Coordinates of C-alpha atoms and ligand atoms in Angstrom, one line a residue:
X1 CA 97.1 95.6 131.0
X2 CA 93.8 95.8 129.4
X3 CA 93.7 98.1 126.4
X4 CA 91.1 100.2 129.1
X5 CA 93.6 100.5 131.7
X6 CA 96.5 101.8 129.7
X7 CA 94.3 104.6 128.5
X8 CA 94.3 107.3 131.3
X9 CA 98.7 106.9 130.9
X10 CA 98.2 108.5 126.8
X11 CA 97.6 111.4 125.3
X12 CA 94.7 111.8 124.0
X13 CA 94.9 113.6 120.2
X14 CA 92.6 115.3 118.8
X15 CA 91.2 113.9 115.6
X16 CA 92.6 115.5 112.9
X17 CA 90.6 116.3 109.9
X18 CA 91.9 114.2 107.7
X19 CA 91.5 113.8 103.5
X20 CA 89.9 110.4 102.5
X21 CA 92.2 108.7 100.0
X22 CA 90.8 105.6 99.5
X23 CA 87.8 107.4 98.7
X24 CA 86.7 107.8 94.8
X25 CA 89.9 108.6 92.8
X26 CA 89.7 112.5 92.8
X27 CA 89.8 114.0 89.5
X28 CA 93.2 114.7 87.8
X29 CA 93.8 111.5 88.8
X30 CA 90.6 110.0 87.2
X31 CA 91.4 111.5 83.6
X32 CA 95.6 110.2 84.8
X33 CA 93.7 106.7 85.2
X34 CA 90.7 107.2 82.0
X35 CA 92.1 104.1 80.4
X36 CA 90.8 101.8 83.2
X37 CA 87.9 102.9 83.6
X38 CA 86.7 100.9 79.7
X39 CA 88.3 98.2 82.2
X40 CA 86.2 98.2 85.3
X41 CA 83.2 98.2 83.0
X42 CA 85.1 95.1 81.9
X43 CA 85.2 94.0 85.6
X44 CA 82.1 94.2 86.1
X45 CA 80.0 92.8 83.5
X46 CA 81.8 89.4 84.2
X47 CA 81.1 90.1 88.7
X48 CA 77.3 91.5 87.5
X49 CA 76.2 93.7 90.3
X50 CA 76.4 93.9 93.9
X51 CA 78.8 91.6 95.8
X52 CA 81.4 90.8 93.2
X53 CA 83.4 88.9 96.7
X54 CA 79.8 86.9 97.0
X55 CA 79.8 85.9 94.0
X56 CA 82.3 83.8 94.0
X57 CA 81.5 82.1 95.7
X58 CA 78.6 80.9 94.8
X59 CA 78.6 77.4 92.6
X60 CA 79.6 77.3 89.1
X61 CA 77.2 76.4 87.0
X62 CA 77.6 72.3 86.4
X63 CA 80.5 71.3 83.9
X64 CA 82.0 74.8 84.6
X65 CA 84.9 75.0 86.8
X66 CA 84.4 75.7 90.4
X67 CA 84.7 79.6 92.3
X68 CA 88.7 78.7 92.9
X69 CA 89.1 79.7 89.6
X70 CA 89.4 83.7 88.6
X71 CA 85.9 85.8 87.8
X72 CA 84.9 85.1 84.3
X73 CA 86.8 81.6 84.1
X74 CA 85.4 78.4 82.0
X75 CA 85.1 75.7 79.9
X76 CA 84.8 76.9 76.0
X77 CA 83.3 75.2 73.5
X78 CA 86.6 73.3 72.6
X79 CA 86.0 71.7 77.0
X80 CA 89.1 73.7 77.5
X81 CA 90.0 76.1 80.4
X82 CA 89.4 79.7 79.3
X83 CA 91.3 82.2 82.3
X84 CA 90.4 86.0 81.1
X85 CA 89.5 84.6 78.0
X86 CA 92.5 82.8 76.6
X87 CA 92.5 78.6 75.9
X88 CA 94.8 77.5 78.8
X89 CA 96.2 75.6 76.4
X90 CA 96.7 78.4 73.3
X91 CA 99.1 79.7 76.7
X92 CA 101.4 76.5 77.4
X93 CA 101.6 76.6 73.5
X94 CA 102.7 79.7 73.1
X95 CA 104.8 80.7 76.4
X96 CA 106.0 77.6 78.1
X97 CA 104.6 75.5 81.3
X98 CA 105.4 76.3 84.3
X99 CA 104.1 79.7 83.8
X100 CA 101.5 81.9 85.6
X101 CA 98.3 83.1 84.4
X102 CA 96.9 86.2 85.2
X103 CA 93.4 87.2 84.5
X104 CA 94.1 91.2 84.8
X105 CA 89.9 91.6 85.5
X106 CA 89.8 90.0 88.0
X107 CA 91.9 91.9 90.0
X108 CA 90.4 94.7 89.1
X109 CA 86.8 93.4 90.3
X110 CA 88.3 93.0 93.6
X111 CA 89.4 96.2 93.5
X112 CA 86.5 97.3 92.9
X113 CA 84.8 95.8 95.1
X114 CA 86.1 96.4 98.2
X115 CA 85.8 100.6 97.0
X116 CA 82.5 99.4 97.1
X117 CA 81.5 98.0 100.5
X118 CA 83.3 100.9 102.0
X119 CA 81.9 103.7 100.4
X120 CA 78.5 102.4 100.5
X121 CA 79.4 102.7 104.1
X122 CA 81.7 106.3 104.9
X123 CA 83.9 108.1 103.1
X124 CA 87.2 108.5 105.3
X125 CA 88.5 105.0 104.1
X126 CA 91.6 103.7 102.4
X127 CA 92.5 100.7 100.6
X128 CA 95.8 99.5 100.9
X129 CA 97.5 96.9 99.0
X130 CA 99.9 95.6 101.1
X131 CA 102.0 94.1 97.5
X132 CA 104.0 91.2 99.7
X133 CA 101.5 89.0 98.2
X134 CA 102.5 89.5 94.3
X135 CA 105.2 93.0 94.4
X136 CA 104.8 93.7 90.3
X137 CA 104.9 96.5 88.3
X138 CA 102.0 95.2 86.1
X139 CA 99.7 94.7 89.5
X140 CA 100.5 97.6 91.1
X141 CA 99.9 99.6 87.6
X142 CA 96.3 97.7 88.1
X143 CA 95.5 98.6 91.0
X144 CA 97.6 102.2 91.8
X145 CA 95.5 102.7 88.9
X146 CA 92.5 101.5 90.6
X147 CA 92.6 103.6 93.4
X148 CA 94.2 102.3 95.8
X149 CA 98.1 102.5 98.0
X150 CA 100.3 100.5 98.7
X151 CA 102.1 98.5 101.9
X152 CA 105.6 97.8 101.2
X153 CA 107.6 95.1 103.4
X154 CA 110.8 95.9 101.9
X155 CA 112.9 98.7 99.6
X156 CA 113.0 96.6 97.0
X157 CA 108.8 96.7 97.2
X158 CA 109.0 100.3 97.6
X159 CA 110.9 100.6 94.7
X160 CA 107.9 98.1 92.7
X161 CA 105.6 99.9 94.1
X162 CA 106.3 103.5 92.8
X163 CA 107.4 101.4 89.4
X164 CA 104.2 100.5 89.5
X165 CA 103.2 104.1 89.0
X166 CA 101.6 104.6 93.1
X167 CA 102.3 108.2 94.2
X168 CA 104.8 108.5 97.3
X169 CA 102.6 109.8 99.6
X170 CA 100.3 106.8 99.1
X171 CA 102.5 103.8 99.7
X172 CA 103.2 103.0 103.7
X173 CA 106.5 101.4 104.7
X174 CA 106.1 97.8 106.8
X175 CA 109.0 96.1 108.5
X176 CA 110.2 94.5 112.1
X177 CA 113.8 95.4 110.6
X178 CA 114.1 98.1 108.1
X179 CA 117.3 99.3 107.3
X180 CA 119.1 102.7 107.5
X181 CA 119.2 101.9 104.1
X182 CA 116.1 101.4 103.4
X183 CA 114.7 104.2 106.2
X184 CA 116.4 106.9 103.5
X185 CA 115.5 105.7 100.9
X186 CA 111.9 105.7 101.9
X187 CA 112.1 108.9 103.4
X188 CA 114.4 110.3 100.3
X189 CA 111.4 109.4 98.4
X190 CA 108.9 111.1 100.4
X191 CA 107.1 107.8 101.3
X192 CA 103.3 109.0 103.3
X193 CA 103.4 107.1 106.5
X194 CA 105.8 105.2 108.3
X195 CA 104.8 101.8 110.3
X196 CA 106.9 101.8 113.2
X197 CA 107.7 98.9 114.2
X198 CA 110.3 98.9 117.6
X199 CA 111.7 102.1 120.1
X200 CA 115.6 100.7 118.2
X201 CA 113.1 101.9 114.8
X202 CA 111.5 105.2 116.7
X203 CA 114.7 106.2 117.5
X204 CA 116.8 105.8 113.8
X205 CA 113.2 107.8 112.2
X206 CA 114.4 110.3 115.1
X207 CA 117.6 111.1 114.1
X208 CA 117.6 110.1 109.9
X209 CA 113.5 111.5 109.4
X210 CA 112.1 113.9 112.6
X211 CA 108.6 114.8 111.5
X212 CA 107.7 111.6 109.2
X213 CA 105.0 110.9 110.2
X214 CA 104.5 107.4 110.9
X215 CA 102.2 104.7 112.5
X216 CA 103.1 102.8 115.3
X217 CA 102.3 99.1 114.6
X218 CA 99.8 97.1 117.9
X219 CA 100.8 93.5 118.7
X220 CA 97.0 93.6 120.1
X221 CA 97.0 90.1 122.1
X222 CA 93.9 89.0 119.1
X223 CA 95.0 85.1 117.9
X224 CA 92.8 84.8 114.8
X225 CA 92.8 80.3 114.0
X226 CA 94.9 80.2 110.9
X227 CA 98.7 78.6 110.2
X228 CA 101.5 79.5 113.1
X229 CA 103.5 80.9 110.6
X230 CA 101.1 84.2 109.8
X231 CA 99.6 85.0 112.4
X232 CA 101.2 87.5 113.9
X233 CA 98.6 89.6 115.9
X234 CA 99.4 87.8 118.8
X235 CA 102.0 89.5 122.5
X236 CA 104.7 86.5 121.6
X237 CA 105.9 88.3 117.8
X238 CA 108.6 89.9 116.8
X239 CA 106.6 92.9 114.7
X240 CA 105.0 95.5 117.3
X241 CA 104.6 96.9 120.4
X242 CA 102.7 94.8 123.1
X243 CA 100.0 97.0 124.3
X244 CA 101.8 97.4 127.8
X245 CA 104.8 98.9 125.9
X246 CA 102.5 101.2 123.5
X247 CA 102.1 103.8 126.0
X248 CA 105.7 104.8 125.9
X249 CA 105.8 104.8 122.1
X250 CA 103.6 107.0 121.8
X251 CA 105.3 109.8 124.3
X252 CA 109.0 108.8 123.3
X253 CA 107.2 109.4 119.3
X254 CA 106.9 113.6 119.8
X255 CA 109.5 114.6 117.6
X256 CA 108.0 112.3 114.7
X257 CA 104.3 112.7 112.9
X258 CA 102.0 110.1 115.0
X259 CA 98.8 109.9 112.8
X260 CA 97.0 106.4 114.5
X261 CA 98.0 103.1 114.7
X262 CA 98.3 99.7 112.7
X263 CA 97.8 96.0 113.5
X264 CA 97.8 93.0 111.5
X265 CA 96.4 89.6 113.0
X266 CA 97.2 87.5 110.0
X267 CA 96.4 85.8 107.7
X268 CA 93.3 83.7 106.5
X269 CA 91.1 84.3 108.5
X270 CA 87.3 83.3 107.3
X271 CA 86.5 84.4 111.6
X272 CA 85.1 87.8 111.2
X273 CA 85.3 88.1 114.8
X274 CA 88.5 88.7 116.2
X275 CA 88.4 91.5 113.0
X276 CA 86.1 92.8 115.0
X277 CA 87.3 92.7 118.3
X278 CA 90.8 94.4 116.9
X279 CA 89.1 97.0 116.2
X280 CA 87.6 97.9 118.8
X281 CA 91.0 97.4 121.3
X282 CA 92.6 99.5 118.7
X283 CA 89.7 102.0 118.6
X284 CA 89.9 102.2 122.4
X285 CA 93.4 102.9 122.6
X286 CA 93.3 107.0 121.7
X287 CA 91.6 109.0 119.3
X288 CA 95.0 109.0 116.6
X289 CA 92.8 110.3 112.5
X290 CA 94.1 107.4 111.1
X291 CA 93.2 103.6 112.3
X292 CA 94.7 100.6 110.1
X293 CA 93.6 97.3 110.9
X294 CA 95.9 95.3 108.1
X295 CA 94.8 92.9 106.2
X296 CA 93.8 88.4 106.4
X297 CA 90.9 88.4 104.9
X298 CA 90.9 84.6 104.2
X299 CA 90.3 83.6 100.6
X300 CA 89.0 80.0 98.8
X301 CA 91.6 77.6 97.8
X302 CA 89.5 75.1 97.4
X303 CA 86.5 74.2 96.7
X304 CA 84.2 73.2 99.8
X305 CA 85.3 77.1 101.2
X306 CA 83.6 79.7 101.7
X307 CA 85.9 82.8 102.7
X308 CA 83.6 85.5 104.3
X309 CA 83.2 88.7 101.1
X310 CA 84.7 91.9 101.1
X311 CA 81.2 93.6 101.9
X312 CA 80.3 92.1 105.3
X313 CA 84.8 92.4 105.9
X314 CA 84.6 95.6 105.9
X315 CA 81.4 95.8 107.6
X316 CA 82.7 94.2 110.2
X317 CA 85.3 97.3 110.2
X318 CA 83.6 99.9 109.5
X319 CA 81.6 98.6 113.0
X320 CA 84.4 98.4 114.9
X321 CA 85.7 102.1 114.7
X322 CA 84.8 105.3 115.8
X323 CA 82.5 108.0 113.9
X324 CA 85.2 110.8 112.4
X325 CA 88.6 108.4 111.8
X326 CA 89.4 107.3 108.8
X327 CA 90.0 103.4 108.7
X328 CA 92.5 101.7 106.1
X329 CA 92.8 98.0 105.2
X330 CA 96.2 96.0 103.9
X331 CA 93.7 93.0 101.8
X332 CA 97.0 91.3 99.5
X333 CA 95.8 87.4 99.2
X334 CA 92.2 88.6 98.7
X335 CA 92.2 91.1 96.0
X336 CA 95.6 89.0 93.6
X337 CA 94.7 84.9 95.0
X338 CA 92.1 83.9 93.1
X339 CA 93.3 85.5 89.7
X340 CA 96.2 83.0 89.3
X341 CA 96.1 79.9 88.4
X342 CA 99.9 78.5 87.4
X343 CA 100.2 76.3 84.6
X344 CA 102.5 72.7 84.6
X345 CA 103.2 69.8 81.6
X346 CA 102.4 66.7 82.6
X347 CA 106.1 65.1 82.9
X348 CA 105.9 60.9 83.8
X349 CA 102.2 59.7 86.3
X350 CA 104.0 56.8 88.8
X351 CA 101.3 54.5 90.0
X352 CA 102.5 52.9 93.0
X353 CA 99.4 49.6 92.6
X354 CA 98.0 50.3 97.0
X355 CA 99.2 53.2 97.5
X356 CA 99.4 56.2 95.6
X357 CA 99.5 57.6 91.6
X358 CA 102.0 60.1 91.8
X359 CA 101.5 62.6 89.1
X360 CA 104.8 64.9 88.4
X361 CA 104.8 68.4 86.8
X362 CA 107.5 70.4 85.7
X363 CA 107.9 72.8 88.3
X364 CA 107.1 72.4 92.1
X365 CA 108.3 73.4 95.5
X366 CA 110.5 76.7 93.5
X367 CA 107.4 78.2 92.2
X368 CA 104.5 77.5 94.8
X369 CA 106.6 76.6 97.9
X370 CA 103.1 77.4 100.3
X371 CA 102.5 73.8 100.6
X372 CA 105.2 73.2 101.9
X373 CA 106.1 75.6 103.7
X374 CA 102.9 75.6 105.6
X375 CA 100.9 73.0 104.9
X376 CA 98.8 74.7 102.4
X377 CA 96.3 72.8 100.1
X378 CA 95.8 73.5 96.9
X379 CA 93.4 71.6 93.8
X380 CA 94.4 70.9 89.6
X381 CA 93.1 70.0 86.8
X382 CA 93.7 68.8 83.6
X383 CA 93.6 71.9 81.8
X384 CA 91.2 70.1 79.3
X385 CA 90.2 67.4 80.6
X386 CA 88.7 69.2 84.0
X387 CA 87.1 67.0 86.8
X388 CA 87.6 63.2 87.0
X389 CA 87.7 60.4 89.6
X390 CA 91.0 59.3 89.6
X391 CA 93.0 60.1 93.2
X392 CA 96.5 61.0 92.5
X393 CA 99.5 63.0 94.0
X394 CA 100.8 65.9 92.4
X395 CA 104.7 66.4 92.9
X396 CA 106.9 68.4 91.9
X397 CA 110.1 67.8 89.9
X398 CA 112.8 68.5 92.8
X399 CA 115.4 66.8 95.1
X400 CA 113.2 66.6 97.8
X401 CA 110.5 63.6 98.9
X402 CA 108.5 67.6 100.1
X403 CA 108.5 67.8 97.3
X404 CA 104.3 68.3 96.0
X405 CA 101.7 70.4 95.7
X406 CA 98.5 68.4 96.2
X407 CA 98.0 64.3 98.5
X408 CA 95.3 63.8 97.0
X409 CA 93.3 65.1 93.9
X410 CA 91.1 63.4 91.5
X411 CA 92.2 63.8 88.2
X412 CA 90.8 62.9 84.7
X413 CA 93.1 60.0 84.4
X414 CA 96.4 62.4 83.5
X415 CA 99.3 60.8 80.8
X416 CA 102.3 63.1 79.8
X417 CA 102.0 65.9 78.0
X418 CA 98.4 66.9 79.9
X419 CA 98.3 70.1 81.3
X420 CA 97.7 71.1 85.2
X421 CA 96.9 73.6 86.3
X422 CA 96.8 74.6 90.0
X423 CA 94.3 77.8 90.4
X424 CA 94.6 80.2 93.5
X425 CA 98.9 80.5 92.8
X426 CA 97.6 84.4 92.1
X427 CA 99.8 85.6 95.7
X428 CA 103.0 84.5 97.7
X429 CA 104.0 82.1 94.8
X430 CA 105.6 84.2 92.3
X431 CA 107.0 86.6 95.4
X432 CA 108.1 83.8 97.3
X433 CA 109.6 82.0 94.6
X434 CA 113.2 80.0 94.0
X435 CA 115.6 78.8 92.1
X436 CA 116.1 75.7 93.6
X437 CA 117.4 72.8 92.4
X438 CA 118.9 75.8 90.1
X439 CA 115.4 75.7 87.9
X440 CA 115.0 78.6 85.7
X441 CA 111.5 80.8 87.3
X442 CA 108.4 80.7 85.5
X443 CA 107.1 83.5 83.6
X444 CA 103.7 86.6 84.6
X445 CA 101.4 86.3 81.7
X446 CA 98.0 89.0 82.1
X447 CA 95.3 87.6 80.4
X448 CA 92.3 89.8 79.4
X449 CA 89.1 89.5 76.9
X450 CA 91.3 87.5 74.9
X451 CA 94.4 88.7 75.4
X452 CA 97.3 87.9 76.6
X453 CA 100.6 89.0 77.0
X454 CA 103.5 88.7 78.5
X455 CA 104.5 90.8 81.9
X456 CA 107.3 88.6 83.4
X457 CA 109.6 86.3 80.9
X458 CA 111.0 83.0 81.2
X459 CA 114.5 82.2 83.6
X460 CA 117.0 81.7 81.5
X461 CA 120.4 79.2 82.3
X462 CA 121.8 82.4 81.6
X463 CA 120.0 84.8 84.1
X464 CA 120.9 81.9 86.6
X465 CA 124.6 82.5 86.1
X466 CA 124.4 86.2 86.0
X467 CA 124.9 87.4 89.3
X468 CA 128.3 84.5 90.5
X469 CA 131.3 86.8 89.6
X470 CA 134.6 83.9 88.6
Ligands
PLP501 N1 99.7 93.5 106.3 C1 100.8 93.3 106.7 C2 101.0 94.0 107.2 C3 100.8 92.3 106.6 O1 102.2 91.2 107.3 C4 100.0 91.0 105.1 C5 100.8 89.7 105.0 O2 101.7 89.1 106.2 C6 99.3 91.7 104.9 C7 99.5 93.3 106.0 C8 97.9 90.8 103.2 O3 97.7 89.8 104.7 P1 96.7 89.1 102.9 O4 97.5 88.3 101.8 O5 96.6 87.9 104.3 O6 95.2 89.7 103.5

């Protein structure tokens, strides 16, 4: 059934007047966040005027790190890589390795780019941080202060969002199999919207929280060109209601406050066309007040990649959406991905003549499973000798042959004790980290204008034993 053919089957709902929630921060909120204004100005200086996201895709000056590094990264006078104004070698000395390091102004600048892109075109929008990308209290604090809302995919992410300062009414709870405990927790906390995924959940929620504001998650049958594991909009998906099922779900939701539709077609999407199609498909279904078009804007993981700017992405979303509707989007990776890098120390260099040189570091698949999970490609540099010509593989230290972070990367003559940096680990790295081989998980350090603050300490061996009952 095509979207147009289901329209008659759906009750036409009059648009409900909706206070725009993604727009400029309300006065009371603005006062509470006054301290962040200076930070925002700092971000503006780093990124320069205009679309900061577009700036991030420009060629770096000769001898400077590539555009995949956080905004403001540079080689300092000593020739060392600097992130958020902090010398990476000094960070490695102070906090040890492996360590996740973020330039926090990069996160602010990306949030501002989203806000500016929407505000230039409409006052009916809401930018919802997909916190699964990096569900951390410090990041949540920055993004809540920037006026964003939050998408959480579990009770745990909800807890972190509340701790991170998101007002409950600005939170969207997702998940294809939310437990009764999670639904009860959300209702008790006054979560603004629950994104309902199935008929079982409709029934459950009606029973537990009649009148709760909801969106219905739709699988619109759109398949963007991305990895199958991060493609979610196709019909054959565990998520949401297919277009055929939607009319029945809308009818079925009468004891809940159905405010709109949601769809997320996938992640790391370079081609904007599927987003335009999504906006069109959803807006043809019914005139609900809210239209949530998900996340998924691609970022550059390697210097040859050139994703669309935030401005182009927002333009596409809004072009397809009807007048009077509040458009929501849920960026995760594009807010925090390029903000973070991982520091490692090289332990061994194994050269197999004519075959390959393995540079082994003190982390691997436990702190970044994405190369193994999705075949994700990364780049790397030696922190005080950026660039280079010796082709190497960067291997982790786990007991798995597949524990290779990068298959081919040109480095400058790597040797034991070098600090090696992999950029673009700000999203889906810390949050997907494990304790495989009983490796303690790395600390997280936030850097800004030359100051480094520890926001998560390194795990200890004692932490590893903490939950075991013997
Ligand atoms: N919204 C939903 C429902 C998602 O599942 C995801 C990612 O899986 C996102 C938003 C964020 O996607 P991205 O990080 O690619 O922007």
